[in-house]
XYZ file of C-alpha atoms in Angstrom:
500
model
C 181.447 62.264 -94.410
C 181.595 59.078 -96.548
C 179.005 58.831 -99.313
C 178.607 55.943 -101.748
C 177.573 57.068 -105.222
C 175.817 54.764 -107.642
C 178.345 54.112 -110.407
C 175.798 55.188 -113.035
C 175.829 58.678 -111.512
C 179.625 58.781 -111.441
C 179.849 57.682 -115.074
C 177.441 60.491 -115.921
C 179.602 62.981 -113.968
C 182.697 61.935 -115.914
C 180.953 62.191 -119.291
C 181.633 65.362 -121.335
C 177.980 66.394 -121.057
C 176.229 69.117 -119.099
C 175.127 67.953 -115.634
C 171.786 68.764 -114.054
C 171.840 71.919 -111.908
C 171.187 70.003 -108.681
C 173.988 67.523 -109.374
C 176.400 70.382 -110.139
C 175.450 72.138 -106.896
C 175.640 68.901 -104.904
C 179.201 68.268 -106.113
C 180.101 71.840 -105.196
C 178.784 71.305 -101.640
C 180.808 68.093 -101.371
C 183.991 69.894 -102.446
C 183.419 72.840 -100.101
C 182.752 70.674 -97.035
C 185.116 67.790 -97.660
C 182.575 64.999 -98.111
C 184.176 61.928 -99.693
C 182.679 60.030 -102.627
C 183.166 56.244 -102.576
C 182.364 53.307 -104.838
C 181.175 49.989 -103.479
C 183.404 47.322 -105.087
C 180.399 45.126 -105.902
C 179.208 47.838 -108.318
C 182.173 47.159 -110.561
C 181.120 43.527 -110.983
C 178.139 44.690 -113.026
C 180.645 45.849 -115.635
C 181.950 42.303 -116.046
C 178.765 41.496 -117.950
C 179.632 44.079 -120.606
C 180.991 42.193 -123.634
C 182.226 45.403 -125.217
C 185.803 45.389 -123.938
C 186.617 48.831 -125.311
C 183.637 50.464 -123.592
C 184.314 48.557 -120.368
C 187.916 49.780 -120.323
C 186.831 53.405 -120.809
C 184.236 53.217 -118.004
C 186.670 51.574 -115.569
C 189.258 54.246 -116.300
C 186.718 56.942 -115.408
C 185.852 55.241 -112.120
C 189.443 54.506 -111.178
C 189.888 57.868 -109.454
C 187.259 57.142 -106.807
C 188.188 55.214 -103.627
C 186.489 51.879 -102.852
C 184.767 50.813 -99.639
C 187.299 48.502 -97.986
C 186.216 45.018 -96.831
C 182.480 45.714 -97.156
C 180.256 43.570 -94.891
C 178.253 40.678 -96.325
C 174.467 40.775 -95.838
C 173.023 38.542 -93.133
C 170.139 36.159 -93.779
C 167.864 38.316 -91.605
C 168.663 41.351 -93.730
C 168.054 39.461 -96.971
C 164.700 38.239 -95.662
C 163.738 41.809 -94.831
C 164.650 43.452 -98.157
C 163.884 40.472 -100.412
C 164.661 40.281 -104.100
C 167.848 38.241 -104.526
C 166.757 36.488 -107.708
C 169.425 37.963 -109.996
C 172.940 39.368 -109.793
C 171.806 43.004 -109.892
C 169.583 42.569 -106.850
C 172.283 40.629 -105.012
C 174.654 43.521 -105.640
C 172.034 46.059 -104.515
C 171.588 44.147 -101.258
C 175.334 44.261 -100.562
C 175.463 48.012 -101.154
C 172.444 48.625 -98.933
C 173.840 46.421 -96.161
C 177.005 48.542 -96.169
C 174.852 51.551 -95.278
C 173.111 49.608 -92.494
C 176.489 48.603 -91.042
C 177.783 52.188 -91.396
C 180.544 51.438 -93.899
C 179.367 54.763 -95.347
C 177.002 57.465 -94.169
C 174.774 57.837 -97.242
C 174.048 56.223 -100.587
C 173.079 58.411 -103.544
C 171.275 56.604 -106.337
C 168.572 57.132 -108.947
C 167.764 53.393 -108.862
C 164.132 53.162 -107.767
C 164.421 49.466 -106.876
C 167.264 50.235 -104.492
C 165.328 53.129 -102.956
C 162.339 50.835 -102.398
C 164.531 48.235 -100.674
C 165.857 51.042 -98.447
C 162.331 51.697 -97.177
C 161.928 48.017 -96.246
C 165.233 48.190 -94.363
C 164.242 51.450 -92.610
C 167.144 53.191 -94.361
C 165.166 55.598 -96.528
C 166.595 58.607 -94.644
C 170.081 57.563 -95.779
C 169.441 56.449 -99.367
C 168.836 59.581 -101.414
C 168.153 60.598 -104.987
C 170.239 63.402 -106.496
C 167.498 65.973 -105.860
C 166.816 64.911 -102.280
C 170.567 64.722 -101.540
C 171.016 68.277 -102.802
C 168.121 69.546 -100.642
C 169.435 67.679 -97.607
C 173.088 68.765 -97.807
C 172.108 72.327 -98.747
C 170.015 72.626 -95.568
C 172.606 70.779 -93.490
C 175.255 73.396 -94.268
C 172.978 76.442 -94.296
C 174.503 79.395 -92.478
C 171.216 80.550 -91.025
C 168.299 78.768 -89.388
C 166.237 76.547 -91.657
C 163.898 78.600 -93.785
C 160.137 78.289 -93.687
C 158.367 76.922 -96.712
C 155.102 78.540 -97.731
C 151.982 76.497 -98.385
C 148.945 78.356 -99.622
C 145.308 77.442 -99.984
C 143.762 78.123 -103.393
C 140.472 77.616 -105.118
C 141.180 75.058 -107.822
C 139.830 77.486 -110.421
C 142.673 79.905 -109.580
C 145.315 77.433 -110.777
C 146.528 77.260 -114.370
C 145.558 73.894 -115.826
C 148.356 74.337 -118.395
C 151.012 74.344 -115.661
C 153.424 71.443 -116.418
C 152.639 70.101 -112.929
C 149.330 68.751 -114.254
C 150.827 66.959 -117.281
C 151.247 63.612 -115.508
C 147.664 63.770 -114.203
C 146.451 64.347 -117.758
C 148.448 61.283 -118.783
C 146.943 59.228 -115.937
C 143.302 60.121 -116.497
C 143.319 61.211 -120.130
C 143.558 64.847 -121.187
C 139.841 65.285 -121.882
C 138.675 63.503 -118.704
C 141.099 65.466 -116.550
C 139.971 68.794 -118.015
C 136.327 67.826 -117.392
C 137.170 66.902 -113.795
C 139.101 70.152 -113.290
C 136.142 72.153 -114.615
C 133.594 70.331 -112.413
C 135.640 70.738 -109.247
C 136.288 74.402 -110.039
C 132.535 75.014 -110.344
C 132.069 73.213 -106.996
C 134.434 75.766 -105.375
C 136.850 73.007 -104.367
C 140.007 74.141 -102.579
C 143.496 72.689 -102.451
C 146.859 73.245 -100.775
C 149.743 74.167 -103.060
C 153.498 74.543 -102.680
C 155.189 76.734 -105.297
C 158.823 77.230 -106.192
C 159.709 80.078 -108.544
C 156.003 80.518 -109.321
C 155.695 76.944 -110.632
C 153.529 74.424 -108.761
C 155.652 71.723 -107.124
C 153.166 69.993 -104.799
C 149.404 69.853 -104.306
C 146.945 68.329 -101.828
C 143.164 68.148 -102.223
C 140.822 66.488 -99.709
C 137.163 65.476 -99.808
C 134.831 63.960 -97.212
C 132.834 60.992 -98.485
C 130.250 58.535 -97.151
C 129.883 56.189 -100.097
C 130.767 52.683 -101.170
C 134.093 52.350 -102.970
C 133.509 50.361 -106.190
C 136.348 47.880 -105.891
C 136.167 44.101 -106.118
C 135.255 43.114 -103.474
C 133.136 46.201 -102.713
C 134.169 48.438 -99.794
C 130.976 49.300 -97.902
C 129.919 52.889 -97.267
C 131.397 54.667 -94.258
C 132.475 58.168 -93.322
C 135.918 58.612 -94.846
C 138.343 61.271 -96.023
C 139.371 60.872 -99.639
C 142.798 62.200 -100.507
C 141.596 63.280 -103.919
C 144.965 64.621 -105.062
C 148.387 64.125 -103.475
C 151.155 64.952 -105.909
C 154.704 66.065 -105.173
C 157.295 66.852 -107.854
C 160.145 67.123 -105.321
C 161.434 63.624 -104.420
C 162.864 63.379 -100.913
C 161.534 66.775 -99.800
C 159.312 65.382 -96.978
C 156.395 67.399 -98.393
C 154.533 64.167 -99.147
C 154.870 63.179 -95.488
C 153.671 66.631 -94.455
C 150.620 66.315 -96.717
C 149.765 62.970 -95.103
C 150.048 64.580 -91.680
C 147.666 67.333 -92.766
C 145.160 64.737 -94.007
C 145.441 62.756 -90.772
C 144.940 65.926 -88.737
C 141.817 66.746 -90.725
C 140.454 63.298 -89.856
C 141.215 63.710 -86.140
C 139.611 67.150 -86.023
C 136.467 65.953 -87.804
C 135.938 62.534 -86.173
C 136.808 60.597 -89.309
C 138.513 57.263 -88.694
C 139.350 56.094 -92.220
C 141.083 57.739 -95.157
C 141.808 56.463 -98.650
C 143.214 57.376 -102.036
C 143.213 55.964 -105.553
C 146.354 55.762 -107.627
C 147.708 54.572 -110.955
C 150.861 52.611 -110.123
C 154.007 53.758 -111.950
C 157.055 51.606 -112.858
C 159.138 53.533 -110.316
C 156.398 54.552 -107.912
C 157.409 56.753 -104.989
C 153.963 57.295 -103.482
C 153.132 53.687 -102.603
C 156.166 53.057 -100.329
C 155.427 56.357 -98.538
C 151.755 55.656 -97.822
C 152.423 52.025 -96.888
C 154.904 53.199 -94.252
C 151.992 55.001 -92.554
C 149.513 52.142 -92.626
C 147.741 52.401 -95.989
C 146.821 48.968 -97.355
C 145.987 47.901 -100.899
C 142.269 47.057 -101.000
C 141.645 46.277 -104.664
C 141.114 47.852 -108.069
C 138.467 50.378 -109.031
C 135.983 49.396 -111.694
C 137.667 49.752 -115.067
C 137.769 53.288 -116.398
C 136.524 53.395 -119.966
C 139.309 53.452 -122.517
C 142.116 52.659 -120.046
C 144.216 49.526 -119.875
C 145.799 50.374 -116.507
C 143.915 49.712 -113.287
C 143.388 52.384 -110.638
C 144.389 50.990 -107.243
C 142.672 51.779 -103.935
C 144.639 52.210 -100.689
C 142.827 52.530 -97.344
C 144.091 53.512 -93.895
C 142.300 53.042 -90.574
C 143.145 54.959 -87.408
C 141.571 52.751 -84.728
C 142.991 49.223 -84.337
C 140.727 46.275 -83.553
C 143.377 43.623 -83.041
C 145.178 43.577 -79.684
C 147.924 41.017 -80.341
C 150.126 43.338 -82.401
C 153.413 44.851 -81.227
C 153.504 48.440 -80.014
C 155.804 49.360 -82.895
C 153.449 47.849 -85.503
C 150.358 49.537 -84.008
C 152.128 52.916 -84.041
C 153.054 52.426 -87.704
C 149.909 50.824 -89.129
C 147.293 52.801 -87.185
C 149.139 56.088 -86.692
C 148.433 58.242 -84.681
C 147.107 55.434 -82.418
C 149.626 53.782 -80.103
C 149.799 51.226 -77.287
C 150.208 52.753 -73.821
C 149.545 49.777 -71.530
C 151.493 49.173 -68.319
C 153.946 46.933 -70.212
C 155.143 49.865 -72.349
C 157.960 52.025 -70.976
C 157.486 55.788 -70.773
C 160.188 58.468 -70.654
C 160.067 62.175 -69.822
C 162.366 64.264 -72.040
C 163.207 67.913 -71.234
C 163.707 70.135 -74.271
C 164.594 73.843 -74.374
C 162.187 76.210 -76.199
C 164.513 76.839 -79.176
C 164.647 73.166 -80.131
C 161.034 72.586 -79.123
C 159.953 75.248 -81.633
C 161.910 73.520 -84.385
C 160.844 69.994 -83.491
C 157.184 70.753 -82.747
C 156.299 73.927 -84.677
C 152.641 72.925 -84.609
C 152.472 72.934 -80.801
C 151.598 76.597 -80.330
C 148.355 75.889 -82.157
C 148.074 72.501 -80.400
C 146.490 70.026 -82.805
C 146.718 72.171 -85.927
C 143.728 72.677 -88.119
C 144.419 72.278 -91.801
C 144.002 76.040 -92.195
C 146.947 76.571 -89.832
C 149.521 75.234 -92.305
C 150.219 78.588 -93.918
C 153.895 78.888 -93.008
C 155.641 75.679 -92.146
C 159.052 74.151 -91.530
C 158.965 70.944 -93.599
C 161.231 68.726 -91.401
C 159.603 69.996 -88.202
C 156.082 69.440 -89.471
C 156.784 65.966 -90.814
C 155.846 62.915 -88.741
C 159.246 61.228 -88.480
C 161.597 63.269 -86.303
C 164.977 63.090 -84.571
C 165.973 64.375 -81.115
C 169.533 64.750 -79.806
C 170.449 64.671 -76.120
C 173.497 64.302 -73.890
C 171.672 61.798 -71.691
C 173.528 58.552 -70.955
C 170.297 56.551 -70.568
C 170.393 53.131 -72.265
C 166.911 51.759 -71.511
C 164.996 53.271 -74.431
C 163.823 50.885 -77.162
C 161.570 51.003 -80.272
C 157.901 51.212 -79.262
C 158.606 53.158 -76.043
C 156.632 56.340 -75.348
C 158.407 59.717 -75.209
C 156.775 62.651 -73.387
C 158.439 65.977 -74.193
C 158.662 68.576 -71.408
C 159.139 72.139 -72.690
C 161.463 73.800 -70.171
C 162.136 77.444 -69.204
C 158.960 79.165 -70.418
C 155.970 76.777 -70.552
C 157.388 74.262 -68.068
C 154.861 71.692 -69.245
C 154.569 68.355 -71.058
C 153.445 69.193 -74.575
C 153.921 66.336 -77.028
C 153.983 62.552 -77.334
C 156.138 60.451 -79.642
C 156.906 56.768 -80.162
C 160.480 55.527 -80.675
C 160.743 53.884 -84.105
C 164.410 52.885 -84.285
C 167.070 51.635 -81.907
C 168.696 54.661 -80.152
C 172.415 55.287 -80.695
C 175.113 56.918 -78.533
C 177.993 58.546 -80.430
C 180.288 61.576 -80.472
C 180.908 61.355 -84.226
C 179.055 64.244 -85.940
C 179.058 62.495 -89.316
C 177.477 59.418 -87.759
C 174.778 61.601 -86.176
C 174.067 63.198 -89.554
C 173.874 59.774 -91.191
C 171.485 58.417 -88.555
C 169.047 61.332 -88.502
C 169.127 61.695 -92.294
C 166.322 63.820 -93.694
C 164.593 64.061 -90.309
C 167.093 66.620 -89.068
C 166.084 70.064 -87.812
C 169.704 70.637 -86.715
C 172.424 72.395 -88.693
C 175.748 70.630 -89.168
C 177.616 73.185 -87.048
C 175.140 72.596 -84.212
C 175.690 68.851 -84.462
C 179.478 69.375 -84.379
C 179.140 71.470 -81.218
C 176.863 68.928 -79.545
C 179.185 66.016 -80.299
C 181.990 67.546 -78.257
C 180.346 65.214 -75.725
C 178.609 61.873 -76.457
C 175.168 62.349 -77.995
C 172.080 60.161 -77.716
C 170.215 60.008 -81.044
C 166.492 59.282 -80.700
C 164.467 58.640 -83.855
C 160.719 58.755 -83.266
C 157.324 59.472 -84.759
C 155.414 62.445 -83.402
C 151.910 61.196 -82.620
C 149.962 63.823 -80.695
C 150.192 67.082 -78.776
C 148.475 67.267 -75.393
C 145.415 69.572 -75.593
C 146.016 70.781 -72.021
C 149.761 70.466 -71.302
C 150.311 69.458 -67.635
C 152.559 72.111 -66.100
C 155.123 71.785 -63.324
C 152.564 72.583 -60.608
C 150.292 69.789 -61.826
C 153.240 67.392 -62.001
C 154.228 68.279 -58.427
C 150.697 67.952 -57.081
C 150.383 64.480 -58.589
C 153.781 63.281 -57.325
C 155.229 62.881 -60.798
C 158.236 65.197 -60.368
C 159.065 67.820 -57.750
C 161.605 69.789 -59.763
C 162.019 70.650 -63.425
C 163.697 67.655 -65.126
C 167.299 68.181 -66.189
C 167.738 64.964 -68.157
C 165.711 62.069 -69.552
C 163.945 60.075 -66.848
C 161.701 57.010 -66.831
C 158.121 57.299 -65.559
C 155.997 54.553 -64.060
C 152.591 53.697 -65.500
C 150.606 55.474 -62.770
C 152.544 58.676 -63.371
C 151.845 58.375 -67.092
C 148.115 57.836 -66.475
C 148.035 61.033 -64.391
C 149.758 62.929 -67.227
C 147.349 61.493 -69.789
C 144.360 62.467 -67.656
C 145.609 65.970 -66.874
C 146.669 66.580 -70.475
C 143.234 65.556 -71.819
C 144.847 63.115 -74.242
C 142.348 61.817 -76.803
C 142.035 58.208 -75.634
C 140.371 57.091 -78.857
C 143.925 56.823 -80.152
C 145.423 54.862 -77.251
C 145.343 51.085 -76.866
C 145.534 50.036 -73.206
């Protein structure tokens, strides 16, 4: 597999200093599995601006042992319009590197440059542009010898957590040590609960929710309405998908409790990782909270709605902005996808409990419980496009349609396992050896967002009786709109979240 490394990381590797544990382990994985490290030639142009010839010569000598990407593609105008930011040479260079990933000159880019990571989100390449920590987690799981492990989330009373845990240090910085301790004490007395992920005893991620029906004191004022406040969403594991899982849990709470808006407040950081994540699921900046006494920074408010009012928006945009709502009119194509129980369990681990309650997230598979997923098939179908509806049929045991997803990227056919890995990125629930076995024949890669499970999965008898299919499907097949309507009706799909 070809991986472009940011030159700053490579310079650090070549320095006679101790490397971080994750970077050491990542390099070990690369050596063991033959992944190749490349430099994009445009990166070396940054060194031309260094007037210290002696230092420049030393750095170039350290980088000389790494191969270059040959004849890298030049960004198109459409790409530059999408990612923006070409006002200086550094951003121009970043755009060239990112475009090389889009055009598959390499499979992944590893960088600690937040600006580059943010551009990757705009280009829909965030699954292939990784930090050191997220790259280590990804490649470690990719080459695991056993099935992906389950990560444990636990519910705690806030009072049972140690306020001196380093996890809370950044929150003390945001809100002021005294104010945060007062808040922690008040919420502990109120018996507030939260969801926590721990690693080696230390807190690594936390989610706290609160129902509200109050005005939000921004300018202009946001009028009172029933909403879910994401009071705390903090993850100290970049690229782990836990943040996406926490959003899914919050959305599920809203669905289960007839709440159609959710919001959070946030102090923006110079290299902010939360804002790109929430914006990708439809949160919009609404304004600034009234000034907190003694603070110069402004606390921003982001609001998400679940039910769209506008009708003249594309199916892809509706599915993104108003998730889990989606367009299912007669103009939208629908496809039935058979999936064996083993892969169904990995891809939809929440199905057995149907629409999971928040209390059901006690033992979870992070990639499987995230919203963005990837499915691999040997189907030769070429009709599927972004915005199309996917209906997953669990074969063998349940023999029923269980789950609905919306395609969010252009499907790809390939028999190159490294290309499959690069496309699915951090969405993967497949091990590398499984991908190698599957790509003995051409593979269809479908990237989609999981929207809803059907409360009453229509089984094969129902599908026969309503002239949808007569036999268990063996490959992906297109359904007409009337067949889809019968499935939606029989499955008791919550039509509050469909736009006809």
